[in-house]
Coordinates of C-alpha atoms in Angstrom, one line a residue:
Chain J
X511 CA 194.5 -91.7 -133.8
X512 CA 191.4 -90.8 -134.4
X513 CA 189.6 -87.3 -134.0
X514 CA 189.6 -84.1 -135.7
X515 CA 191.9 -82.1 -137.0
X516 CA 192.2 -77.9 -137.3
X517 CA 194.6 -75.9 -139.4
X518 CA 196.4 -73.5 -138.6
X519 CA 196.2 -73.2 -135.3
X520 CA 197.2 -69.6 -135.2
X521 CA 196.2 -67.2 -138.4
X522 CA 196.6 -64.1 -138.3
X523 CA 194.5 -62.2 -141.7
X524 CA 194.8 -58.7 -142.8
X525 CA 191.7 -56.8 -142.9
X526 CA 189.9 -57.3 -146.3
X527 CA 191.7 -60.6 -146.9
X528 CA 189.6 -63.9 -147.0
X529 CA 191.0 -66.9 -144.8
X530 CA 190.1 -70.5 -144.9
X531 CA 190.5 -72.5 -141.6
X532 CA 190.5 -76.1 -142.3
X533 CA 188.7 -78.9 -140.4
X534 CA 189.0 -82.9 -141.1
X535 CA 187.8 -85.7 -138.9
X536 CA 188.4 -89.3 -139.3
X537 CA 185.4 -90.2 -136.7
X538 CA 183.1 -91.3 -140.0
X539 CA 180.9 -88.9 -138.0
X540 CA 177.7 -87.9 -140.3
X541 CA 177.5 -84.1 -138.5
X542 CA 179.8 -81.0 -138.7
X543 CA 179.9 -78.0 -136.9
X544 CA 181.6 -75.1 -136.9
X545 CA 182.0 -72.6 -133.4
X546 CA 182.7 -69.2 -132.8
X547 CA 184.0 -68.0 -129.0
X548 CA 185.1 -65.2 -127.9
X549 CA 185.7 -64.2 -124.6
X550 CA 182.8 -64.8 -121.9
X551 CA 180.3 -65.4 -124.8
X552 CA 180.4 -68.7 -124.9
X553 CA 180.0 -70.9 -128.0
X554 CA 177.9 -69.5 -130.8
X555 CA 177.1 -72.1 -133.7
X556 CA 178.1 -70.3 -137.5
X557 CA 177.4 -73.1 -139.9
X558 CA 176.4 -77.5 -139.5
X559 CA 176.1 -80.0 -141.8
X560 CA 174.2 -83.3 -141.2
X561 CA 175.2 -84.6 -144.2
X562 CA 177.7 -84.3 -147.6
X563 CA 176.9 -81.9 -149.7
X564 CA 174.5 -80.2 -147.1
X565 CA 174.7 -77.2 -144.8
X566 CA 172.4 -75.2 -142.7
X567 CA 173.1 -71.3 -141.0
X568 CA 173.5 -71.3 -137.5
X569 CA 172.9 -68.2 -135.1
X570 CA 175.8 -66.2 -136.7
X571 CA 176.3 -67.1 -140.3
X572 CA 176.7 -63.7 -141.6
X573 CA 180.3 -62.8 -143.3
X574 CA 181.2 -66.4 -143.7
X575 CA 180.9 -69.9 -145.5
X576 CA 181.2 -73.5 -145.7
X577 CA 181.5 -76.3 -148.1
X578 CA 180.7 -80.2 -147.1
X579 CA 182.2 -81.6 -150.6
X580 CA 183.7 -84.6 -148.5
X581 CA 182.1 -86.7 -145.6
X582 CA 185.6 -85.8 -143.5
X583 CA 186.1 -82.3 -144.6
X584 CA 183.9 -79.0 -143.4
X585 CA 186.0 -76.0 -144.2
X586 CA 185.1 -73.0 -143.0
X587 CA 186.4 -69.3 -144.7
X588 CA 186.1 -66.2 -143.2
X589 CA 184.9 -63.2 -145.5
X590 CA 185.8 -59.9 -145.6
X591 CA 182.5 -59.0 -144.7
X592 CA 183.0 -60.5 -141.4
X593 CA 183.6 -57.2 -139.8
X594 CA 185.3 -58.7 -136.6
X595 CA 186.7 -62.1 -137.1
X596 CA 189.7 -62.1 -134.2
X597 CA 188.1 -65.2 -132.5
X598 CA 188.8 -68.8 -131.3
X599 CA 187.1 -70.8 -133.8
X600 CA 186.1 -74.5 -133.1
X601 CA 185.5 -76.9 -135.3
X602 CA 183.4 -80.1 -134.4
X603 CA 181.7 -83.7 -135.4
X604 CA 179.1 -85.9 -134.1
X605 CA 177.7 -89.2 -135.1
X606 CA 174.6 -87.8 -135.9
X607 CA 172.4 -84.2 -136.0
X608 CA 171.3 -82.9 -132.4
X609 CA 170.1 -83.8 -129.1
X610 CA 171.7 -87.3 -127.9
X611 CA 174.6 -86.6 -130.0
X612 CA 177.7 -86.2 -128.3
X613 CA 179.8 -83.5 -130.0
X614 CA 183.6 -84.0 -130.3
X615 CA 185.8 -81.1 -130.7
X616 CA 189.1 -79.9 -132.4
X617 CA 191.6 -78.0 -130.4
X618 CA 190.6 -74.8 -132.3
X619 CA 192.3 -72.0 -134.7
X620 CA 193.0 -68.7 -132.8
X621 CA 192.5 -66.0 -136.0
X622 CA 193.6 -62.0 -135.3
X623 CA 193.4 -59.7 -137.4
X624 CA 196.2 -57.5 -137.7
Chain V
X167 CA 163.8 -69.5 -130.1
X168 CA 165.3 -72.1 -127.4
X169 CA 167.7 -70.4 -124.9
X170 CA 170.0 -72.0 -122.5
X171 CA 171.4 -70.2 -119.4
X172 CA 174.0 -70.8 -116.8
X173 CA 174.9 -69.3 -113.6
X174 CA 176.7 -68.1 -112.2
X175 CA 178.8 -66.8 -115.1
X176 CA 182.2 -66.8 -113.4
X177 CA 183.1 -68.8 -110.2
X178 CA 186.6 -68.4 -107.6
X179 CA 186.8 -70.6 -104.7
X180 CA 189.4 -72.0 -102.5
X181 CA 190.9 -75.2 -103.2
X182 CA 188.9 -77.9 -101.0
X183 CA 185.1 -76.0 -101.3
X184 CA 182.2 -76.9 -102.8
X185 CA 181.0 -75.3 -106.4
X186 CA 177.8 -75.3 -108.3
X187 CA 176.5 -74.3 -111.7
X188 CA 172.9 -74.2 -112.6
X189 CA 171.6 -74.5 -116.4
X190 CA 168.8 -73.7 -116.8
X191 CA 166.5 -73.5 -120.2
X192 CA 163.3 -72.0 -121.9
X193 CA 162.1 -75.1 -123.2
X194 CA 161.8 -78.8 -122.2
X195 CA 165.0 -80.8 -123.1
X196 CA 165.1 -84.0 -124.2
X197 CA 168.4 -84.7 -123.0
X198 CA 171.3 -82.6 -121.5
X199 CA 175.0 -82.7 -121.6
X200 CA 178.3 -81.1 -119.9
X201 CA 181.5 -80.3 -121.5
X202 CA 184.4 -79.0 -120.1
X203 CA 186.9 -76.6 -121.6
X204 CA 190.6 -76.3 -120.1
X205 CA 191.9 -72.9 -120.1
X206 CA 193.5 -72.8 -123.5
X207 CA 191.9 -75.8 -124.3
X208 CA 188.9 -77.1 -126.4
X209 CA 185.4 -78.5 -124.7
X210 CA 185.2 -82.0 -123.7
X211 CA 181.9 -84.1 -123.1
X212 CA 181.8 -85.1 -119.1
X213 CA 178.3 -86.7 -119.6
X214 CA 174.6 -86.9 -120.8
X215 CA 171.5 -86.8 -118.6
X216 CA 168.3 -88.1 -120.2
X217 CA 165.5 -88.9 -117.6
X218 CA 163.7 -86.1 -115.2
X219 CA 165.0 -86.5 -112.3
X220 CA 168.2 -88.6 -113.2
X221 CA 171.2 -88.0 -111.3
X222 CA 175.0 -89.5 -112.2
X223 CA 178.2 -89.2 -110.2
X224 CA 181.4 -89.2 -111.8
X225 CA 183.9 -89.3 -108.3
X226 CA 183.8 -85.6 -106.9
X227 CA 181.1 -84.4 -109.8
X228 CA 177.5 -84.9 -109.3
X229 CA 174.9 -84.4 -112.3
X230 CA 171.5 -83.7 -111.7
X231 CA 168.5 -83.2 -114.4
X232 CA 165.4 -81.7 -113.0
X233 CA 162.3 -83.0 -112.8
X234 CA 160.9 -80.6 -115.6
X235 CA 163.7 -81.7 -117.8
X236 CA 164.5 -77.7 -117.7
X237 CA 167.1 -77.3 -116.0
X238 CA 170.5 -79.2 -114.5
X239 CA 173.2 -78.5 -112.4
X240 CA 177.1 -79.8 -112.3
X241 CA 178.0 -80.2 -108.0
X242 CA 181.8 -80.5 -107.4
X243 CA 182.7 -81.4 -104.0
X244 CA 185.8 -80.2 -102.5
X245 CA 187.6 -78.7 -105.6
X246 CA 190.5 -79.2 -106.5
X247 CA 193.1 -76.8 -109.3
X248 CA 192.2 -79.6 -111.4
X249 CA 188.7 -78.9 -111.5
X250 CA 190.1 -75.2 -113.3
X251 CA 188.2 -74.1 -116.6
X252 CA 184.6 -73.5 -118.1
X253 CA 181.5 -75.7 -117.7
X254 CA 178.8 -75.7 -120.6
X255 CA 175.8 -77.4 -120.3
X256 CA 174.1 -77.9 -123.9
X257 CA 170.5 -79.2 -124.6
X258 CA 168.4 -79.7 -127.5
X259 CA 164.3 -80.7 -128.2
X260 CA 165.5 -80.3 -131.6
X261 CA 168.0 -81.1 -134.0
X262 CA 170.3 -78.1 -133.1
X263 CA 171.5 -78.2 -129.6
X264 CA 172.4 -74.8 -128.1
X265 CA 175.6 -74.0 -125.8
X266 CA 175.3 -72.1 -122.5
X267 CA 177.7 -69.2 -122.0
X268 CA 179.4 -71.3 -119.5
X269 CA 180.4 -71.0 -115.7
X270 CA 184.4 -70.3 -115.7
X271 CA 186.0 -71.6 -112.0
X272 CA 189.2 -70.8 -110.7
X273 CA 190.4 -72.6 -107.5
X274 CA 192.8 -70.6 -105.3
X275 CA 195.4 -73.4 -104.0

């Protein structure tokens, strides 16, 4: 089937530790996204890529980072100096960058840290 | 920069009434869509509006995009618990679209 793919789906990080959540898509979409939400705050963008090899900051970059090595692969890792990572994180895809894009999500990776 | 807001930000009704939510943004969009995330769930796309003015019906949904191109609403008639979960509307004149906060509705069966 095709779509996008998030792992683990539950991670739970000690503080201090780095975590990578993974994200693959088999949608041959160009764009990548990752999302942050947390509780009646809607989504909030942390990192896209329109293209391999490519990546821009979203609204709340800080503490973490991305790599876009692969057209189908946009992992995201979570920094220590993200000083309060328990969140839902989403990862997404689109055909192309922006407006008149439709953006297809994963089912998410809960993270606590414990 | 761009801002995108929704109300109301949460939403109970009884199963069989009508509910709204308004989007409403700081700057001209050139297109507008609605997702929909389950409780537990991840967003899913409902639908895209592109011309002022344009409204689309999807059975008991009704999209409408304003004349302005600045703001949109989601109509559901008679609710049902199916209809549970949060609405985003998202809109971009740019190459990063930006996510309301979402309306969250809960029907009481």
């Amino acid at each position: 089937d095709g779509g996008i793919t998030q792992s683990p789906k539950y991670l739970f990080r000690k503080e201090g530790q780095n975590v990578t959540l993974s994200c693959e898509q088999n949608l041959n979409h160009d764009a990548m996204y990752w999302y942050r939400q947390d509780p009646g705050q809607g989504l909030r963008l942390i990192y896209y890529s329109q293209i391999v090899n490519d990546f821009q900051k979203g609204d709340i970059a800080e503490g973490y980072s991305v790599s876009r090595e692969k057209k189908e692969s946009f992992p995201l890792t979570v920094t220590s100096a993200q000083k309060n990572p328990t969140a839902f994180y989403l990862c997404a895809s689109s055909p192309g960058q922006g407006a008149g894009n439709t953006i297809y999500f994963g089912e998410g990776s809960w993270l606590t840290v414990v | 920069g761009q801002q995108v807001m929704q109300i109301p930000q949460y939403q109970h009704v009884q199963e069989g009434e009508d509910f709204t939510t308004y989007c409403n943004s700081s700057t001209t969009l050139s297109n507008i869509q609605w997702y929909k995330q389950r409780p537990g769930g991840h967003p899913v796309f409902l639908i895209q509006l592109v011309k002022s003015g344009e409204v689309k019906k999807q059975k008991r949904l009704t999209f409408q995009f304003g004349e302005a191109k600045k703001n949109s609403s989601l109509h559901i008639t008679a609710t049902q618990t199916t209809d549970v979960g949060t609405y985003f509307c998202t809109g971009g004149s740019n190459y990063k679209l930006t996510f309301g906060k979402g309306t969250l509705l809960t029907v009481n069966p």
